[in-house]
């Protein structure tokens, strides 16, 4: 994912293999940790109560990196980790999700998934095929993802196929509750209005963190009645019946897509309250 810690300090991640399957190594998780913790070169665009959001320009991209920190004083790191993993619970709190499918397992800590996300009307919906990687060290827990290709999941009509260069969650136990750190850089493709990043970082992002927090508070009671012992992200033996990924199905591909121009959409015509 990276050449080392210095790259994280400089906001670089030149070795991320977008559209290539990569098993993350110790250096990759160290990169993620430094990216989340080091604020040099980042601009704080939101700071309210227990939540902060930063952005950082990427010279080679039209879209900036975004990261956020949130303290959840009444939720443990293990609960946040479970909520972010549990596909049965996702629809209870992620109202952007239109569809999610497990494509298959690479190894006990890596899989490939398909995720379709609804755009705020009138924006078109986007979809992604991603490799997910996770690691639980006890005190710290990581969930990471980046875009890959799979021959059974080409772009489909009605969606714009986006690219996730990287997305990472770092969840850390605190003296009281836990700290959630999140960093991402993606390209939703198409032409989008300049005001959208402001809306994402200052309004939608903080709301999603608030919604995630509420979901975490409700999760233990929900899980107690919904397959309480099923947690394959923790218990690898529960993955025995999972489809195994054939890496030959994951060769990089260049997909041709129609350029969707949504740059003329006016902010006043978008009601993100309907989704959130």
CSV table of C-alpha atoms in Angstrom, one decimal:
chain,number,residue,atom,x,y,z
A,1,UNK,CA,0.0,0.0,0.0
A,2,UNK,CA,2.8,2.4,0.7
A,3,UNK,CA,6.6,2.8,0.7
A,4,UNK,CA,6.7,3.6,4.4
A,5,UNK,CA,5.9,6.0,7.2
A,6,UNK,CA,7.4,9.0,5.4
A,7,UNK,CA,4.9,8.5,2.6
A,8,UNK,CA,2.1,8.8,5.1
A,9,UNK,CA,3.5,12.0,6.4
A,10,UNK,CA,3.7,13.4,2.9
A,11,UNK,CA,0.2,12.2,2.0
A,12,UNK,CA,1.5,9.8,-0.6
A,13,UNK,CA,0.5,6.2,-1.2
A,14,UNK,CA,2.1,5.5,-4.5
A,15,UNK,CA,2.2,1.7,-4.0
A,16,UNK,CA,-1.5,1.2,-3.5
A,17,UNK,CA,-2.4,-1.3,-6.2
A,18,UNK,CA,-5.8,-0.1,-7.2
A,19,UNK,CA,-7.5,-2.8,-9.2
A,20,UNK,CA,-5.0,-5.4,-7.9
A,21,UNK,CA,-5.5,-7.8,-5.1
A,22,UNK,CA,-2.9,-7.2,-2.4
A,23,UNK,CA,-2.5,-8.9,1.0
A,24,UNK,CA,-1.7,-6.1,3.5
A,25,UNK,CA,1.6,-6.3,5.4
A,26,UNK,CA,2.8,-4.8,8.7
A,27,UNK,CA,4.2,-1.8,6.7
A,28,UNK,CA,0.7,-1.1,5.3
A,29,UNK,CA,-1.0,-1.0,8.6
A,30,UNK,CA,1.8,1.2,9.9
A,31,UNK,CA,1.1,3.5,7.0
A,32,UNK,CA,-2.6,3.6,7.8
A,33,UNK,CA,-1.8,4.4,11.5
A,34,UNK,CA,0.4,7.3,10.6
A,35,UNK,CA,-2.0,8.6,8.0
A,36,UNK,CA,-4.8,8.7,10.6
A,37,UNK,CA,-2.6,10.2,13.4
A,38,UNK,CA,-0.5,12.7,11.5
A,39,UNK,CA,-2.3,16.0,10.7
A,40,UNK,CA,0.6,17.8,9.0
A,41,UNK,CA,-0.6,19.2,5.7
A,42,UNK,CA,-4.2,18.6,6.5
A,43,UNK,CA,-6.9,21.3,6.7
A,44,UNK,CA,-9.4,21.0,9.5
A,45,UNK,CA,-12.8,21.7,8.0
A,46,UNK,CA,-15.1,20.6,10.8
A,47,UNK,CA,-14.5,20.6,14.6
A,48,UNK,CA,-17.6,20.1,16.8
A,49,UNK,CA,-17.9,18.3,20.1
A,50,UNK,CA,-16.2,14.9,19.7
A,51,UNK,CA,-15.8,14.9,15.9
A,52,UNK,CA,-13.2,16.5,13.6
A,53,UNK,CA,-12.9,16.3,9.8
A,54,UNK,CA,-9.9,17.1,7.7
A,55,UNK,CA,-9.1,17.3,4.0
A,56,UNK,CA,-5.9,17.2,2.0
A,57,UNK,CA,-5.4,17.9,-1.6
A,58,UNK,CA,-3.9,15.2,-3.8
A,59,UNK,CA,-1.8,16.6,-6.7
A,60,UNK,CA,-2.7,13.7,-9.0
A,61,UNK,CA,-6.4,13.7,-8.3
A,62,UNK,CA,-9.4,16.0,-8.7
A,63,UNK,CA,-10.7,14.7,-5.4
A,64,UNK,CA,-9.1,15.3,-2.0
A,65,UNK,CA,-8.3,12.9,0.8
A,66,UNK,CA,-10.7,13.0,3.7
A,67,UNK,CA,-10.2,11.8,7.2
A,68,UNK,CA,-12.2,12.1,10.5
A,69,UNK,CA,-11.7,11.4,14.2
A,70,UNK,CA,-14.6,10.6,16.5
A,71,UNK,CA,-14.6,9.8,20.2
A,72,UNK,CA,-17.4,7.4,21.3
A,73,UNK,CA,-17.4,7.5,25.1
A,74,UNK,CA,-20.1,4.9,25.6
A,75,UNK,CA,-19.1,2.3,23.0
A,76,UNK,CA,-16.3,-0.2,23.0
A,77,UNK,CA,-13.9,-0.7,20.1
A,78,UNK,CA,-15.0,-4.2,19.7
A,79,UNK,CA,-18.6,-3.1,19.2
A,80,UNK,CA,-17.6,-0.5,16.5
A,81,UNK,CA,-15.5,-3.2,14.8
A,82,UNK,CA,-18.5,-5.6,14.8
A,83,UNK,CA,-20.9,-3.0,13.5
A,84,UNK,CA,-18.7,-2.1,10.6
A,85,UNK,CA,-18.3,-5.8,9.7
A,86,UNK,CA,-21.7,-7.2,10.3
A,87,UNK,CA,-23.6,-7.4,6.9
A,88,UNK,CA,-26.8,-8.4,8.5
A,89,UNK,CA,-26.9,-5.1,10.5
A,90,UNK,CA,-25.6,-2.8,7.8
A,91,UNK,CA,-29.0,-2.0,6.3
A,92,UNK,CA,-30.2,-0.9,9.8
A,93,UNK,CA,-27.9,2.2,9.8
A,94,UNK,CA,-26.3,2.6,6.3
A,95,UNK,CA,-29.2,4.2,4.4
A,96,UNK,CA,-26.9,4.9,1.4
A,97,UNK,CA,-26.5,1.1,0.8
A,98,UNK,CA,-28.5,-0.2,-2.1
A,99,UNK,CA,-26.9,-3.6,-2.4
A,100,UNK,CA,-24.0,-5.5,-0.9
A,101,UNK,CA,-22.7,-8.9,-1.9
A,102,UNK,CA,-19.8,-11.0,-0.7
A,103,UNK,CA,-18.0,-12.1,-3.8
A,104,UNK,CA,-15.7,-14.5,-2.0
A,105,UNK,CA,-12.9,-15.0,0.5
A,106,UNK,CA,-9.2,-14.7,-0.3
A,107,UNK,CA,-7.9,-15.7,3.2
A,108,UNK,CA,-9.3,-15.4,6.7
A,109,UNK,CA,-8.5,-11.7,6.8
A,110,UNK,CA,-9.2,-10.7,3.2
A,111,UNK,CA,-12.3,-10.9,1.0
A,112,UNK,CA,-13.8,-9.2,-2.0
A,113,UNK,CA,-17.2,-7.6,-1.9
A,114,UNK,CA,-19.6,-5.6,-4.2
A,115,UNK,CA,-21.2,-2.5,-2.8
A,116,UNK,CA,-23.8,-0.3,-4.5
A,117,UNK,CA,-24.5,3.1,-2.9
A,118,UNK,CA,-27.4,5.4,-3.6
A,119,UNK,CA,-26.6,8.9,-4.6
A,120,UNK,CA,-28.5,11.9,-3.2
A,121,UNK,CA,-31.1,12.6,-5.8
A,122,UNK,CA,-30.6,13.8,-8.5
A,123,UNK,CA,-27.1,12.3,-8.5
A,124,UNK,CA,-26.6,8.9,-10.1
A,125,UNK,CA,-25.9,5.9,-7.9
A,126,UNK,CA,-22.3,4.5,-7.7
A,127,UNK,CA,-21.1,1.0,-7.3
A,128,UNK,CA,-17.7,-0.5,-6.3
A,129,UNK,CA,-15.9,-3.8,-6.2
A,130,UNK,CA,-13.5,-3.8,-3.3
A,131,UNK,CA,-11.0,-6.0,-1.5
A,132,UNK,CA,-11.5,-5.7,2.3
A,133,UNK,CA,-8.7,-6.4,4.7
A,134,UNK,CA,-9.0,-6.5,8.5
A,135,UNK,CA,-6.7,-6.9,11.5
A,136,UNK,CA,-7.5,-7.1,15.2
A,137,UNK,CA,-4.4,-6.5,17.4
A,138,UNK,CA,-6.5,-6.2,20.6
A,139,UNK,CA,-5.9,-2.5,21.5
A,140,UNK,CA,-6.2,-1.5,17.8
A,141,UNK,CA,-8.5,-2.8,15.1
A,142,UNK,CA,-8.2,-2.0,11.3
A,143,UNK,CA,-10.6,-2.4,8.5
A,144,UNK,CA,-9.2,-1.4,5.1
A,145,UNK,CA,-10.4,-1.5,1.5
A,146,UNK,CA,-9.5,-0.6,-2.1
A,147,UNK,CA,-11.0,-1.2,-5.5
A,148,UNK,CA,-10.2,-4.3,-7.4
A,149,UNK,CA,-11.7,-6.0,-10.5
A,150,UNK,CA,-13.6,-9.3,-10.7
A,151,UNK,CA,-14.8,-10.8,-14.0
A,152,UNK,CA,-18.3,-11.6,-12.6
A,153,UNK,CA,-18.8,-8.0,-11.5
A,154,UNK,CA,-18.3,-5.6,-14.5
A,155,UNK,CA,-20.0,-2.2,-14.5
A,156,UNK,CA,-23.7,-2.5,-14.7
A,157,UNK,CA,-26.4,-0.3,-16.3
A,158,UNK,CA,-27.8,2.3,-13.9
A,159,UNK,CA,-24.6,2.7,-11.9
A,160,UNK,CA,-21.4,4.6,-12.3
A,161,UNK,CA,-18.5,2.4,-11.3
A,162,UNK,CA,-16.4,4.4,-8.9
A,163,UNK,CA,-12.8,3.8,-7.7
A,164,UNK,CA,-11.7,3.6,-4.0
A,165,UNK,CA,-8.0,4.3,-3.9
A,166,UNK,CA,-8.1,3.4,-0.2
A,167,UNK,CA,-10.5,3.5,2.8
A,168,UNK,CA,-9.3,2.7,6.3
A,169,UNK,CA,-10.9,2.6,9.7
A,170,UNK,CA,-8.6,2.5,12.8
A,171,UNK,CA,-10.5,1.8,16.0
A,172,UNK,CA,-8.7,2.2,19.2
A,173,UNK,CA,-9.7,1.5,22.8
A,174,UNK,CA,-9.7,4.6,25.1
A,175,UNK,CA,-9.8,5.0,28.8
A,176,UNK,CA,-13.5,5.8,28.3
A,177,UNK,CA,-15.1,4.2,25.2
A,178,UNK,CA,-13.1,4.3,22.0
A,179,UNK,CA,-11.6,6.5,19.3
A,180,UNK,CA,-12.7,5.9,15.7
A,181,UNK,CA,-10.3,7.2,13.0
A,182,UNK,CA,-11.3,7.1,9.3
A,183,UNK,CA,-9.4,8.1,6.2
A,184,UNK,CA,-10.4,7.7,2.5
A,185,UNK,CA,-9.5,8.8,-1.0
A,186,UNK,CA,-11.8,7.9,-3.8
A,187,UNK,CA,-12.9,8.9,-7.3
A,188,UNK,CA,-16.7,8.6,-7.8
A,189,UNK,CA,-16.1,9.1,-11.6
A,190,UNK,CA,-18.2,11.4,-13.7
A,191,UNK,CA,-18.2,15.2,-13.4
A,192,UNK,CA,-19.4,16.5,-10.0
A,193,UNK,CA,-20.0,20.0,-8.7
A,194,UNK,CA,-17.3,21.7,-6.7
A,195,UNK,CA,-19.7,22.3,-3.7
A,196,UNK,CA,-20.2,18.6,-3.1
A,197,UNK,CA,-16.9,18.1,-1.2
A,198,UNK,CA,-17.9,20.9,1.2
A,199,UNK,CA,-21.3,19.1,1.7
A,200,UNK,CA,-19.6,15.8,2.2
A,201,UNK,CA,-17.0,17.0,4.8
A,202,UNK,CA,-19.1,19.5,6.7
A,203,UNK,CA,-22.5,18.0,6.7
A,204,UNK,CA,-22.9,14.4,5.4
A,205,UNK,CA,-19.7,13.0,6.9
A,206,UNK,CA,-20.4,14.2,10.5
A,207,UNK,CA,-24.0,13.0,10.2
A,208,UNK,CA,-22.9,9.5,9.1
A,209,UNK,CA,-20.5,9.3,12.1
A,210,UNK,CA,-23.4,10.3,14.4
A,211,UNK,CA,-25.6,7.7,12.8
A,212,UNK,CA,-22.8,5.1,13.2
A,213,UNK,CA,-22.5,6.0,16.9
A,214,UNK,CA,-26.3,5.5,17.4
A,215,UNK,CA,-26.1,2.2,15.5
A,216,UNK,CA,-23.3,1.0,17.8
A,217,UNK,CA,-25.4,1.8,20.9
A,218,UNK,CA,-28.2,-0.4,19.6
A,219,UNK,CA,-26.1,-3.2,18.2
A,220,UNK,CA,-25.6,-5.4,21.3
A,221,UNK,CA,-29.3,-5.7,21.9
A,222,UNK,CA,-29.9,-6.4,18.2
A,223,UNK,CA,-27.1,-8.9,17.9
A,224,UNK,CA,-28.4,-10.8,20.9
A,225,UNK,CA,-31.5,-11.7,18.9
A,226,UNK,CA,-29.8,-12.1,15.5
A,227,UNK,CA,-27.3,-14.9,15.2
A,228,UNK,CA,-25.4,-13.7,18.3
A,229,UNK,CA,-22.5,-16.2,17.8
A,230,UNK,CA,-22.0,-15.5,14.1
A,231,UNK,CA,-19.0,-13.3,13.6
A,232,UNK,CA,-16.8,-14.8,10.8
A,233,UNK,CA,-14.6,-11.7,10.9
A,234,UNK,CA,-13.5,-12.9,14.4
A,235,UNK,CA,-13.9,-16.7,14.1
A,236,UNK,CA,-12.3,-18.0,10.9
A,237,UNK,CA,-13.9,-21.4,11.4
A,238,UNK,CA,-17.2,-19.8,10.5
A,239,UNK,CA,-15.8,-19.1,7.0
A,240,UNK,CA,-15.6,-22.8,6.1
A,241,UNK,CA,-18.5,-22.5,3.6
A,242,UNK,CA,-17.5,-19.2,2.0
A,243,UNK,CA,-16.8,-19.1,-1.7
A,244,UNK,CA,-13.0,-18.9,-2.4
A,245,UNK,CA,-11.7,-16.3,-4.7
A,246,UNK,CA,-9.9,-17.5,-7.8
A,247,UNK,CA,-7.2,-14.7,-8.3
A,248,UNK,CA,-7.3,-15.3,-12.1
A,249,UNK,CA,-10.8,-13.8,-12.0
A,250,UNK,CA,-9.3,-10.6,-10.5
A,251,UNK,CA,-7.1,-9.4,-13.3
A,252,UNK,CA,-6.9,-5.6,-13.8
A,253,UNK,CA,-9.4,-4.3,-16.4
A,254,UNK,CA,-10.0,-0.9,-18.0
A,255,UNK,CA,-13.7,-0.4,-18.3
A,256,UNK,CA,-15.2,2.1,-20.7
A,257,UNK,CA,-18.0,4.1,-19.2
A,258,UNK,CA,-20.1,7.0,-20.4
A,259,UNK,CA,-18.9,10.2,-18.8
A,260,UNK,CA,-21.8,11.4,-16.6
A,261,UNK,CA,-21.8,15.2,-16.2
A,262,UNK,CA,-23.5,16.2,-13.0
A,263,UNK,CA,-21.5,19.3,-12.5
A,264,UNK,CA,-24.5,21.6,-13.0
A,265,UNK,CA,-26.5,20.2,-10.1
A,266,UNK,CA,-27.4,23.0,-7.7
A,267,UNK,CA,-26.9,22.5,-4.0
A,268,UNK,CA,-30.4,23.7,-3.2
A,269,UNK,CA,-31.8,20.9,-5.4
A,270,UNK,CA,-30.2,18.2,-3.2
A,271,UNK,CA,-31.9,17.1,0.0
A,272,UNK,CA,-29.5,14.9,1.8
A,273,UNK,CA,-31.9,14.8,4.8
A,274,UNK,CA,-33.9,12.2,2.9
A,275,UNK,CA,-31.0,9.8,2.9
A,276,UNK,CA,-29.7,10.5,6.3
